[in-house]
Amino acid sequence: MVNYTNRVMIALESCMGQEIAWPDRQGRAAIAEHFAALGFPGCVGLVDGTLVKLSQRPRDDGETYFDQKSNYTLNVQVICDQHKRVIYFFAGMSGSCHDLMCLRWSGLWRRLDSAQLFDRGQYLLGDSGYVPLERLVCSYKRTGGDMDKVSFNTCIAHARVGNEHYIGILKAR
């Protein structure tokens, strides 16, 4: 399992800048056009976190890799486009780390306001594991029975299904 995890991470990292690359202005416009048809004009990517199992407790700070399901894991943040292509990923945070905290430690977080990454009105779409920001639209944690919030969450879930599918493929489910 250790070799498998290492091979997957090395393979993903080797693709950075080639197969895995943030879209240029034209690419972002095409992604945004697709998501506009789903009710999310300006969405240029789907963000989600996933836990990748480790075969054993890491030697250094091992307890921090212990997740809520009693496994030793890494938290990996994945951003996909409308075709389930990875346009960004960040790995290395421990499994006990919350998705939002992992995203905040990523290089992308420090560049969220960059005109190189986003044009005016563009943003990422995430689940309730994140908090809403100018460049991050996410579902409500609690709807309180508010049908508008329930409907919004349903729309986000339909738009984000591609990211969930990709993560399932990545983990060979």
Tab-separated table of N, CA and C in Angstrom:
chain	number	residue	atom	x	y	z
A	1	MET	N	0.823	-1.197	0.000
A	1	MET	CA	0.000	0.000	0.000
A	1	MET	C	0.869	1.263	0.000
A	2	VAL	N	1.970	1.223	0.721
A	2	VAL	CA	2.861	2.381	0.752
A	2	VAL	C	3.380	2.667	-0.650
A	3	ASN	N	3.834	1.620	-1.357
A	3	ASN	CA	4.338	1.808	-2.718
A	3	ASN	C	3.245	2.321	-3.642
A	4	TYR	N	2.021	1.787	-3.472
A	4	TYR	CA	0.891	2.226	-4.287
A	4	TYR	C	0.622	3.715	-4.072
A	5	THR	N	0.533	4.143	-2.823
A	5	THR	CA	0.282	5.550	-2.507
A	5	THR	C	1.398	6.424	-3.064
A	6	ASN	N	2.639	6.011	-2.867
A	6	ASN	CA	3.773	6.772	-3.403
A	6	ASN	C	3.701	6.881	-4.921
A	7	ARG	N	3.379	5.771	-5.596
A	7	ARG	CA	3.314	5.784	-7.061
A	7	ARG	C	2.222	6.723	-7.555
A	8	VAL	N	1.067	6.708	-6.894
A	8	VAL	CA	-0.041	7.584	-7.305
A	8	VAL	C	0.362	9.043	-7.139
A	9	MET	N	0.944	9.380	-6.002
A	9	MET	CA	1.344	10.769	-5.751
A	9	MET	C	2.444	11.218	-6.720
A	10	ILE	N	3.407	10.352	-6.993
A	10	ILE	CA	4.474	10.686	-7.938
A	10	ILE	C	3.895	10.869	-9.341
A	11	ALA	N	2.967	10.002	-9.720
A	11	ALA	CA	2.340	10.114	-11.041
A	11	ALA	C	1.566	11.422	-11.168
A	12	LEU	N	0.796	11.771	-10.148
A	12	LEU	CA	0.044	13.024	-10.190
A	12	LEU	C	0.982	14.224	-10.272
A	13	GLU	N	2.017	14.227	-9.445
A	13	GLU	CA	2.955	15.348	-9.450
A	13	GLU	C	3.686	15.467	-10.784
A	14	SER	N	3.973	14.341	-11.425
A	14	SER	CA	4.676	14.389	-12.708
A	14	SER	C	3.804	14.991	-13.808
A	15	CYS	N	2.494	14.994	-13.616
A	15	CYS	CA	1.571	15.542	-14.609
A	15	CYS	C	1.355	17.042	-14.458
A	16	MET	N	1.783	17.619	-13.334
A	16	MET	CA	1.587	19.048	-13.107
A	16	MET	C	2.268	19.845	-14.219
A	17	GLY	N	1.513	20.775	-14.767
A	17	GLY	CA	2.049	21.627	-15.825
A	17	GLY	C	1.885	21.038	-17.208
A	18	GLN	N	1.592	19.740	-17.301
A	18	GLN	CA	1.385	19.107	-18.598
A	18	GLN	C	-0.089	18.727	-18.694
A	19	GLU	N	-0.426	17.525	-18.243
A	19	GLU	CA	-1.819	17.101	-18.266
A	19	GLU	C	-2.644	17.817	-17.217
A	20	ILE	N	-2.043	18.140	-16.081
A	20	ILE	CA	-2.739	18.857	-15.014
A	20	ILE	C	-2.248	20.297	-15.042
A	21	ALA	N	-3.097	21.176	-15.526
A	21	ALA	CA	-2.707	22.586	-15.631
A	21	ALA	C	-3.941	23.472	-15.467
A	22	TRP	N	-3.750	24.600	-14.804
A	22	TRP	CA	-4.836	25.559	-14.651
A	22	TRP	C	-5.172	26.109	-16.035
A	23	PRO	N	-6.462	26.208	-16.365
A	23	PRO	CA	-6.837	26.676	-17.701
A	23	PRO	C	-6.500	28.154	-17.933
A	24	ASP	N	-6.173	28.463	-19.172
A	24	ASP	CA	-5.939	29.857	-19.543
A	24	ASP	C	-7.293	30.564	-19.657
A	25	ARG	N	-7.275	31.818	-20.018
A	25	ARG	CA	-8.506	32.621	-20.085
A	25	ARG	C	-9.545	31.975	-21.003
A	26	GLN	N	-9.109	31.489	-22.138
A	26	GLN	CA	-10.017	30.843	-23.087
A	26	GLN	C	-10.594	29.551	-22.496
A	27	GLY	N	-9.752	28.768	-21.846
A	27	GLY	CA	-10.206	27.534	-21.220
A	27	GLY	C	-11.202	27.794	-20.102
A	28	ARG	N	-10.928	28.816	-19.295
A	28	ARG	CA	-11.854	29.167	-18.209
A	28	ARG	C	-13.200	29.618	-18.771
A	29	ALA	N	-13.176	30.350	-19.883
A	29	ALA	CA	-14.423	30.802	-20.506
A	29	ALA	C	-15.255	29.603	-20.966
A	30	ALA	N	-14.608	28.589	-21.522
A	30	ALA	CA	-15.326	27.387	-21.969
A	30	ALA	C	-15.926	26.636	-20.783
A	31	ILE	N	-15.167	26.531	-19.704
A	31	ILE	CA	-15.676	25.863	-18.499
A	31	ILE	C	-16.865	26.650	-17.950
A	32	ALA	N	-16.713	27.969	-17.871
A	32	ALA	CA	-17.778	28.826	-17.340
A	32	ALA	C	-19.047	28.727	-18.181
A	33	GLU	N	-18.882	28.602	-19.479
A	33	GLU	CA	-20.044	28.465	-20.367
A	33	GLU	C	-20.820	27.184	-20.053
A	34	HIS	N	-20.091	26.111	-19.825
A	34	HIS	CA	-20.735	24.840	-19.475
A	34	HIS	C	-21.521	24.970	-18.167
A	35	PHE	N	-20.886	25.526	-17.142
A	35	PHE	CA	-21.545	25.621	-15.839
A	35	PHE	C	-22.645	26.678	-15.819
A	36	ALA	N	-22.597	27.658	-16.709
A	36	ALA	CA	-23.681	28.642	-16.813
A	36	ALA	C	-24.983	27.941	-17.195
A	37	ALA	N	-24.869	26.930	-18.068
A	37	ALA	CA	-26.051	26.169	-18.474
A	37	ALA	C	-26.632	25.373	-17.309
A	38	LEU	N	-25.835	25.134	-16.267
A	38	LEU	CA	-26.307	24.421	-15.075
A	38	LEU	C	-26.724	25.383	-13.967
A	39	GLY	N	-26.693	26.675	-14.274
A	39	GLY	CA	-27.119	27.670	-13.294
A	39	GLY	C	-26.002	28.315	-12.506
A	40	PHE	N	-24.743	28.083	-12.912
A	40	PHE	CA	-23.598	28.640	-12.199
A	40	PHE	C	-22.676	29.398	-13.158
A	41	PRO	N	-23.157	30.545	-13.661
A	41	PRO	CA	-22.309	31.336	-14.558
A	41	PRO	C	-21.065	31.822	-13.817
A	42	GLY	N	-19.923	31.648	-14.419
A	42	GLY	CA	-18.676	32.071	-13.793
A	42	GLY	C	-17.923	30.955	-13.103
A	43	CYS	N	-18.531	29.785	-12.949
A	43	CYS	CA	-17.841	28.660	-12.307
A	43	CYS	C	-16.773	28.123	-13.258
A	44	VAL	N	-15.528	28.065	-12.769
A	44	VAL	CA	-14.422	27.588	-13.606
A	44	VAL	C	-13.776	26.319	-13.050
A	45	GLY	N	-14.412	25.697	-12.056
A	45	GLY	CA	-13.864	24.460	-11.525
A	45	GLY	C	-14.645	23.976	-10.312
A	46	LEU	N	-14.507	22.689	-10.055
A	46	LEU	CA	-15.176	22.030	-8.938
A	46	LEU	C	-14.115	21.568	-7.949
A	47	VAL	N	-14.210	22.004	-6.713
A	47	VAL	CA	-13.206	21.649	-5.714
A	47	VAL	C	-13.796	20.671	-4.708
A	48	ASP	N	-12.983	19.694	-4.337
A	48	ASP	CA	-13.385	18.742	-3.304
A	48	ASP	C	-12.138	18.116	-2.700
A	49	GLY	N	-12.284	17.664	-1.498
A	49	GLY	CA	-11.207	16.959	-0.825
A	49	GLY	C	-11.534	15.487	-0.728
A	50	THR	N	-10.500	14.682	-0.694
A	50	THR	CA	-10.678	13.246	-0.508
A	50	THR	C	-9.544	12.728	0.360
A	51	LEU	N	-9.822	11.652	1.042
A	51	LEU	CA	-8.812	11.041	1.902
A	51	LEU	C	-8.199	9.850	1.186
A	52	VAL	N	-6.876	9.814	1.152
A	52	VAL	CA	-6.141	8.706	0.533
A	52	VAL	C	-5.519	7.894	1.661
A	53	LYS	N	-5.896	6.624	1.738
A	53	LYS	CA	-5.425	5.758	2.827
A	53	LYS	C	-3.928	5.488	2.748
A	54	LEU	N	-3.327	5.461	3.904
A	54	LEU	CA	-1.936	5.048	4.052
A	54	LEU	C	-1.936	3.666	4.687
A	55	SER	N	-0.933	2.864	4.411
A	55	SER	CA	-0.914	1.498	4.938
A	55	SER	C	-0.528	1.440	6.408
A	56	GLN	N	0.126	2.485	6.878
A	56	GLN	CA	0.571	2.461	8.270
A	56	GLN	C	0.687	3.878	8.807
A	57	ARG	N	0.855	3.958	10.087
A	57	ARG	CA	1.004	5.249	10.759
A	57	ARG	C	2.329	5.881	10.335
A	58	PRO	N	2.272	7.127	9.839
A	58	PRO	CA	3.526	7.809	9.496
A	58	PRO	C	4.403	7.990	10.736
A	59	ARG	N	5.686	7.925	10.529
A	59	ARG	CA	6.656	8.026	11.624
A	59	ARG	C	6.576	9.376	12.330
A	60	ASP	N	6.534	10.466	11.546
A	60	ASP	CA	6.500	11.808	12.117
A	60	ASP	C	5.062	12.302	12.238
A	61	ASP	N	4.681	12.726	13.412
A	61	ASP	CA	3.338	13.274	13.680
A	61	ASP	C	2.229	12.325	13.230
A	62	GLY	N	2.435	11.055	13.414
A	62	GLY	CA	1.495	10.048	12.941
A	62	GLY	C	0.069	10.241	13.402
A	63	GLU	N	-0.129	10.714	14.620
A	63	GLU	CA	-1.491	10.870	15.145
A	63	GLU	C	-2.304	11.873	14.337
A	64	THR	N	-1.658	12.826	13.680
A	64	THR	CA	-2.403	13.813	12.905
A	64	THR	C	-2.965	13.223	11.607
A	65	TYR	N	-2.446	12.078	11.195
A	65	TYR	CA	-2.926	11.432	9.976
A	65	TYR	C	-4.128	10.517	10.249
A	66	PHE	N	-4.484	10.357	11.513
A	66	PHE	CA	-5.599	9.497	11.915
A	66	PHE	C	-6.896	10.261	11.665
A	67	ASP	N	-7.752	9.729	10.798
A	67	ASP	CA	-8.971	10.453	10.423
A	67	ASP	C	-10.190	9.985	11.217
A	68	GLN	N	-11.345	10.553	10.893
A	68	GLN	CA	-12.581	10.251	11.621
A	68	GLN	C	-13.064	8.824	11.398
A	69	LYS	N	-12.522	8.131	10.396
A	69	LYS	CA	-12.905	6.736	10.133
A	69	LYS	C	-11.863	5.754	10.659
A	70	SER	N	-10.973	6.258	11.515
A	70	SER	CA	-9.937	5.444	12.170
A	70	SER	C	-8.930	4.848	11.193
A	71	ASN	N	-8.582	5.620	10.174
A	71	ASN	CA	-7.551	5.230	9.216
A	71	ASN	C	-6.463	6.300	9.208
A	72	TYR	N	-5.279	5.915	8.792
A	72	TYR	CA	-4.221	6.884	8.554
A	72	TYR	C	-4.340	7.314	7.100
A	73	THR	N	-4.520	8.618	6.879
A	73	THR	CA	-4.798	9.115	5.535
A	73	THR	C	-4.127	10.458	5.265
A	74	LEU	N	-4.052	10.772	3.972
A	74	LEU	CA	-3.674	12.098	3.493
A	74	LEU	C	-4.934	12.776	2.976
A	75	ASN	N	-5.063	14.071	3.189
A	75	ASN	CA	-6.157	14.830	2.600
A	75	ASN	C	-5.635	15.417	1.297
A	76	VAL	N	-6.313	15.126	0.207
A	76	VAL	CA	-5.929	15.612	-1.117
A	76	VAL	C	-7.058	16.490	-1.654
A	77	GLN	N	-6.717	17.706	-2.043
A	77	GLN	CA	-7.676	18.622	-2.642
A	77	GLN	C	-7.578	18.495	-4.159
A	78	VAL	N	-8.730	18.325	-4.809
A	78	VAL	CA	-8.764	18.130	-6.258
A	78	VAL	C	-9.724	19.142	-6.871
A	79	ILE	N	-9.276	19.821	-7.921
A	79	ILE	CA	-10.146	20.720	-8.677
A	79	ILE	C	-10.234	20.179	-10.093
A	80	CYS	N	-11.475	19.942	-10.553
A	80	CYS	CA	-11.729	19.388	-11.883
A	80	CYS	C	-12.507	20.382	-12.735
A	81	ASP	N	-12.444	20.181	-14.047
A	81	ASP	CA	-13.275	20.959	-14.957
A	81	ASP	C	-14.539	20.168	-15.290
A	82	GLN	N	-15.283	20.616	-16.281
A	82	GLN	CA	-16.554	19.979	-16.634
A	82	GLN	C	-16.376	18.603	-17.275
A	83	HIS	N	-15.163	18.272	-17.702
A	83	HIS	CA	-14.890	16.981	-18.342
A	83	HIS	C	-14.189	16.001	-17.404
A	84	LYS	N	-14.214	16.289	-16.106
A	84	LYS	CA	-13.564	15.450	-15.092
A	84	LYS	C	-12.041	15.440	-15.250
A	85	ARG	N	-11.505	16.474	-15.860
A	85	ARG	CA	-10.055	16.616	-15.967
A	85	ARG	C	-9.563	17.405	-14.768
A	86	VAL	N	-8.498	16.933	-14.160
A	86	VAL	CA	-7.918	17.646	-13.028
A	86	VAL	C	-7.193	18.882	-13.551
A	87	ILE	N	-7.532	20.035	-12.971
A	87	ILE	CA	-6.838	21.265	-13.348
A	87	ILE	C	-5.942	21.754	-12.208
A	88	TYR	N	-6.092	21.146	-11.025
A	88	TYR	CA	-5.238	21.482	-9.885
A	88	TYR	C	-5.425	20.422	-8.811
A	89	PHE	N	-4.357	20.117	-8.105
A	89	PHE	CA	-4.485	19.278	-6.914
A	89	PHE	C	-3.423	19.678	-5.910
A	90	PHE	N	-3.723	19.404	-4.665
A	90	PHE	CA	-2.797	19.678	-3.575
A	90	PHE	C	-2.853	18.497	-2.622
A	91	ALA	N	-1.715	17.898	-2.344
A	91	ALA	CA	-1.656	16.739	-1.450
A	91	ALA	C	-0.599	16.976	-0.384
A	92	GLY	N	-0.741	16.285	0.709
A	92	GLY	CA	0.297	16.343	1.727
A	92	GLY	C	-0.199	16.676	3.112
A	93	MET	N	-1.403	17.196	3.231
A	93	MET	CA	-1.939	17.485	4.561
A	93	MET	C	-2.465	16.188	5.167
A	94	SER	N	-2.427	16.120	6.460
A	94	SER	CA	-2.845	14.900	7.154
A	94	SER	C	-4.351	14.692	7.045
A	95	GLY	N	-4.756	13.447	7.231
A	95	GLY	CA	-6.158	13.070	7.113
A	95	GLY	C	-7.070	13.712	8.136
A	96	SER	N	-6.520	14.138	9.250
A	96	SER	CA	-7.364	14.786	10.264
A	96	SER	C	-7.625	16.249	9.922
A	97	CYS	N	-6.978	16.750	8.901
A	97	CYS	CA	-7.104	18.152	8.509
A	97	CYS	C	-8.389	18.361	7.709
A	98	HIS	N	-9.136	19.394	8.036
A	98	HIS	CA	-10.379	19.730	7.359
A	98	HIS	C	-10.102	20.202	5.930
A	99	ASP	N	-11.045	19.954	5.026
A	99	ASP	CA	-10.886	20.350	3.622
A	99	ASP	C	-10.526	21.827	3.468
A	100	LEU	N	-11.202	22.686	4.196
A	100	LEU	CA	-10.930	24.111	4.070
A	100	LEU	C	-9.505	24.441	4.495
A	101	MET	N	-9.036	23.831	5.572
A	101	MET	CA	-7.672	24.080	6.034
A	101	MET	C	-6.657	23.608	4.986
A	102	CYS	N	-6.927	22.461	4.377
A	102	CYS	CA	-6.019	21.960	3.333
A	102	CYS	C	-5.979	22.912	2.150
A	103	LEU	N	-7.137	23.406	1.743
A	103	LEU	CA	-7.171	24.356	0.629
A	103	LEU	C	-6.414	25.624	0.996
A	104	ARG	N	-6.538	26.061	2.247
A	104	ARG	CA	-5.826	27.271	2.687
A	104	ARG	C	-4.310	27.087	2.662
A	105	TRP	N	-3.827	25.879	2.813
A	105	TRP	CA	-2.383	25.619	2.774
A	105	TRP	C	-1.867	25.456	1.353
A	106	SER	N	-2.771	25.335	0.401
A	106	SER	CA	-2.350	25.119	-0.991
A	106	SER	C	-1.815	26.407	-1.611
A	107	GLY	N	-1.034	26.252	-2.644
A	107	GLY	CA	-0.533	27.403	-3.382
A	107	GLY	C	-1.653	28.167	-4.068
A	108	LEU	N	-2.722	27.476	-4.409
A	108	LEU	CA	-3.854	28.121	-5.060
A	108	LEU	C	-4.483	29.164	-4.146
A	109	TRP	N	-4.603	28.856	-2.880
A	109	TRP	CA	-5.258	29.757	-1.929
A	109	TRP	C	-4.585	31.130	-1.925
A	110	ARG	N	-3.278	31.124	-1.959
A	110	ARG	CA	-2.533	32.391	-1.924
A	110	ARG	C	-2.696	33.189	-3.216
A	111	ARG	N	-3.241	32.540	-4.232
A	111	ARG	CA	-3.400	33.202	-5.531
A	111	ARG	C	-4.863	33.329	-5.947
A	112	LEU	N	-5.789	33.190	-5.004
A	112	LEU	CA	-7.208	33.250	-5.349
A	112	LEU	C	-7.606	34.577	-5.998
A	113	ASP	N	-6.961	35.631	-5.630
A	113	ASP	CA	-7.301	36.937	-6.207
A	113	ASP	C	-6.494	37.267	-7.450
A	114	SER	N	-5.723	36.335	-7.930
A	114	SER	CA	-4.857	36.566	-9.082
A	114	SER	C	-5.666	36.635	-10.374
A	115	ALA	N	-5.397	37.662	-11.157
A	115	ALA	CA	-6.043	37.791	-12.463
A	115	ALA	C	-5.569	36.699	-13.422
A	116	GLN	N	-4.449	36.044	-13.104
A	116	GLN	CA	-3.973	34.941	-13.935
A	116	GLN	C	-4.841	33.699	-13.751
A	117	LEU	N	-5.478	33.568	-12.600
A	117	LEU	CA	-6.283	32.385	-12.318
A	117	LEU	C	-7.771	32.595	-12.556
A	118	PHE	N	-8.246	33.795	-12.285
A	118	PHE	CA	-9.680	34.078	-12.386
A	118	PHE	C	-9.908	35.415	-13.067
A	119	ASP	N	-10.891	35.455	-13.947
A	119	ASP	CA	-11.363	36.720	-14.485
A	119	ASP	C	-12.479	37.222	-13.566
A	120	ARG	N	-12.905	38.423	-13.781
A	120	ARG	CA	-13.971	39.002	-12.957
A	120	ARG	C	-15.211	38.099	-12.979
A	121	GLY	N	-15.730	37.811	-11.789
A	121	GLY	CA	-16.949	37.018	-11.672
A	121	GLY	C	-16.730	35.508	-11.724
A	122	GLN	N	-15.487	35.053	-11.823
A	122	GLN	CA	-15.221	33.613	-11.872
A	122	GLN	C	-14.925	33.079	-10.478
A	123	TYR	N	-15.280	31.819	-10.271
A	123	TYR	CA	-15.160	31.210	-8.953
A	123	TYR	C	-15.119	29.691	-9.071
A	124	LEU	N	-14.838	29.050	-7.944
A	124	LEU	CA	-14.890	27.596	-7.827
A	124	LEU	C	-16.179	27.216	-7.107
A	125	LEU	N	-16.630	26.001	-7.332
A	125	LEU	CA	-17.826	25.483	-6.687
A	125	LEU	C	-17.419	24.345	-5.767
A	126	GLY	N	-17.819	24.413	-4.497
A	126	GLY	CA	-17.451	23.390	-3.529
A	126	GLY	C	-18.630	22.947	-2.695
A	127	ASP	N	-18.398	21.946	-1.863
A	127	ASP	CA	-19.455	21.451	-0.984
A	127	ASP	C	-19.431	22.208	0.341
A	128	SER	N	-20.183	21.733	1.303
A	128	SER	CA	-20.304	22.442	2.580
A	128	SER	C	-19.066	22.297	3.461
A	129	GLY	N	-18.050	21.607	2.973
A	129	GLY	CA	-16.795	21.511	3.708
A	129	GLY	C	-15.953	22.773	3.577
A	130	TYR	N	-16.438	23.723	2.816
A	130	TYR	CA	-15.738	24.985	2.592
A	130	TYR	C	-16.627	26.128	3.088
A	131	VAL	N	-16.088	27.328	3.056
A	131	VAL	CA	-16.876	28.512	3.415
A	131	VAL	C	-17.003	29.398	2.180
A	132	PRO	N	-18.137	30.083	2.053
A	132	PRO	CA	-18.309	30.934	0.877
A	132	PRO	C	-17.358	32.135	0.895
A	133	LEU	N	-16.760	32.380	-0.255
A	133	LEU	CA	-15.850	33.505	-0.463
A	133	LEU	C	-16.151	34.090	-1.840
A	134	GLU	N	-15.494	35.170	-2.178
A	134	GLU	CA	-15.709	35.764	-3.490
A	134	GLU	C	-15.386	34.769	-4.606
A	135	ARG	N	-14.352	33.953	-4.420
A	135	ARG	CA	-13.921	32.997	-5.449
A	135	ARG	C	-14.313	31.557	-5.135
A	136	LEU	N	-15.194	31.378	-4.156
A	136	LEU	CA	-15.605	30.024	-3.765
A	136	LEU	C	-17.073	30.038	-3.351
A	137	VAL	N	-17.897	29.397	-4.166
A	137	VAL	CA	-19.327	29.263	-3.863
A	137	VAL	C	-19.532	27.842	-3.369
A	138	CYS	N	-20.188	27.699	-2.235
A	138	CYS	CA	-20.380	26.356	-1.683
A	138	CYS	C	-21.801	26.168	-1.174
A	139	SER	N	-22.149	24.913	-0.964
A	139	SER	CA	-23.480	24.580	-0.482
A	139	SER	C	-23.622	24.949	0.992
A	140	TYR	N	-24.868	25.034	1.426
A	140	TYR	CA	-25.160	25.350	2.826
A	140	TYR	C	-24.934	24.128	3.695
A	141	LYS	N	-24.345	24.327	4.863
A	141	LYS	CA	-24.185	23.223	5.825
A	141	LYS	C	-25.539	22.822	6.387
A	142	ARG	N	-26.318	23.822	6.736
A	142	ARG	CA	-27.650	23.582	7.303
A	142	ARG	C	-28.659	24.416	6.527
A	143	THR	N	-29.713	23.773	6.108
A	143	THR	CA	-30.739	24.497	5.353
A	143	THR	C	-31.870	24.961	6.252
A	144	GLY	N	-32.030	24.349	7.405
A	144	GLY	CA	-33.115	24.730	8.308
A	144	GLY	C	-34.483	24.576	7.674
A	145	GLY	N	-34.572	23.703	6.676
A	145	GLY	CA	-35.851	23.501	5.995
A	145	GLY	C	-36.181	24.573	4.979
A	146	ASP	N	-35.309	25.554	4.812
A	146	ASP	CA	-35.511	26.629	3.843
A	146	ASP	C	-35.432	26.021	2.441
A	147	MET	N	-36.539	26.024	1.724
A	147	MET	CA	-36.604	25.361	0.420
A	147	MET	C	-35.689	26.008	-0.620
A	148	ASP	N	-35.424	27.308	-0.496
A	148	ASP	CA	-34.482	27.947	-1.414
A	148	ASP	C	-33.074	27.387	-1.209
A	149	LYS	N	-32.693	27.197	0.048
A	149	LYS	CA	-31.370	26.638	0.357
A	149	LYS	C	-31.294	25.177	-0.065
A	150	VAL	N	-32.361	24.436	0.163
A	150	VAL	CA	-32.402	23.029	-0.257
A	150	VAL	C	-32.261	22.936	-1.772
A	151	SER	N	-32.975	23.783	-2.483
A	151	SER	CA	-32.909	23.801	-3.948
A	151	SER	C	-31.508	24.178	-4.425
A	152	PHE	N	-30.903	25.194	-3.788
A	152	PHE	CA	-29.550	25.611	-4.140
A	152	PHE	C	-28.571	24.464	-3.931
A	153	ASN	N	-28.670	23.774	-2.777
A	153	ASN	CA	-27.786	22.637	-2.505
A	153	ASN	C	-27.955	21.536	-3.546
A	154	THR	N	-29.182	21.302	-3.972
A	154	THR	CA	-29.442	20.290	-4.996
A	154	THR	C	-28.788	20.682	-6.320
A	155	CYS	N	-28.889	21.951	-6.679
A	155	CYS	CA	-28.247	22.435	-7.915
A	155	CYS	C	-26.730	22.273	-7.842
A	156	ILE	N	-26.156	22.608	-6.704
A	156	ILE	CA	-24.703	22.443	-6.544
A	156	ILE	C	-24.324	20.966	-6.644
A	157	ALA	N	-25.103	20.107	-6.000
A	157	ALA	CA	-24.808	18.668	-6.041
A	157	ALA	C	-24.828	18.156	-7.478
A	158	HIS	N	-25.796	18.595	-8.278
A	158	HIS	CA	-25.855	18.168	-9.680
A	158	HIS	C	-24.655	18.682	-10.467
A	159	ALA	N	-24.256	19.903	-10.203
A	159	ALA	CA	-23.108	20.471	-10.925
A	159	ALA	C	-21.804	19.787	-10.521
A	160	ARG	N	-21.707	19.386	-9.252
A	160	ARG	CA	-20.453	18.840	-8.726
A	160	ARG	C	-20.287	17.335	-8.942
A	161	VAL	N	-21.247	16.689	-9.512
A	161	VAL	CA	-21.189	15.233	-9.643
A	161	VAL	C	-19.952	14.787	-10.425
A	162	GLY	N	-19.487	15.585	-11.380
A	162	GLY	CA	-18.299	15.222	-12.152
A	162	GLY	C	-17.064	15.092	-11.284
A	163	ASN	N	-16.914	15.981	-10.318
A	163	ASN	CA	-15.776	15.915	-9.413
A	163	ASN	C	-15.853	14.667	-8.551
A	164	GLU	N	-17.043	14.363	-8.061
A	164	GLU	CA	-17.233	13.152	-7.260
A	164	GLU	C	-16.901	11.905	-8.092
A	165	HIS	N	-17.312	11.906	-9.351
A	165	HIS	CA	-17.000	10.776	-10.231
A	165	HIS	C	-15.494	10.641	-10.420
A	166	TYR	N	-14.818	11.765	-10.666
A	166	TYR	CA	-13.371	11.701	-10.867
A	166	TYR	C	-12.672	11.124	-9.645
A	167	ILE	N	-13.038	11.595	-8.476
A	167	ILE	CA	-12.400	11.103	-7.254
A	167	ILE	C	-12.652	9.606	-7.097
A	168	GLY	N	-13.856	9.159	-7.443
A	168	GLY	CA	-14.143	7.730	-7.407
A	168	GLY	C	-13.279	6.950	-8.380
A	169	ILE	N	-13.060	7.505	-9.566
A	169	ILE	CA	-12.184	6.866	-10.552
A	169	ILE	C	-10.754	6.820	-10.033
A	170	LEU	N	-10.302	7.948	-9.480
A	170	LEU	CA	-8.948	8.033	-8.936
A	170	LEU	C	-8.713	6.957	-7.860
A	171	LYS	N	-9.728	6.737	-7.049
A	171	LYS	CA	-9.598	5.763	-5.970
A	171	LYS	C	-10.060	4.366	-6.397
A	172	ALA	N	-10.338	4.224	-7.704
A	172	ALA	CA	-10.713	2.933	-8.308
A	172	ALA	C	-11.936	2.321	-7.652
A	173	ARG	N	-12.942	3.154	-7.438
A	173	ARG	CA	-14.189	2.639	-6.879
A	173	ARG	C	-15.085	2.209	-8.007
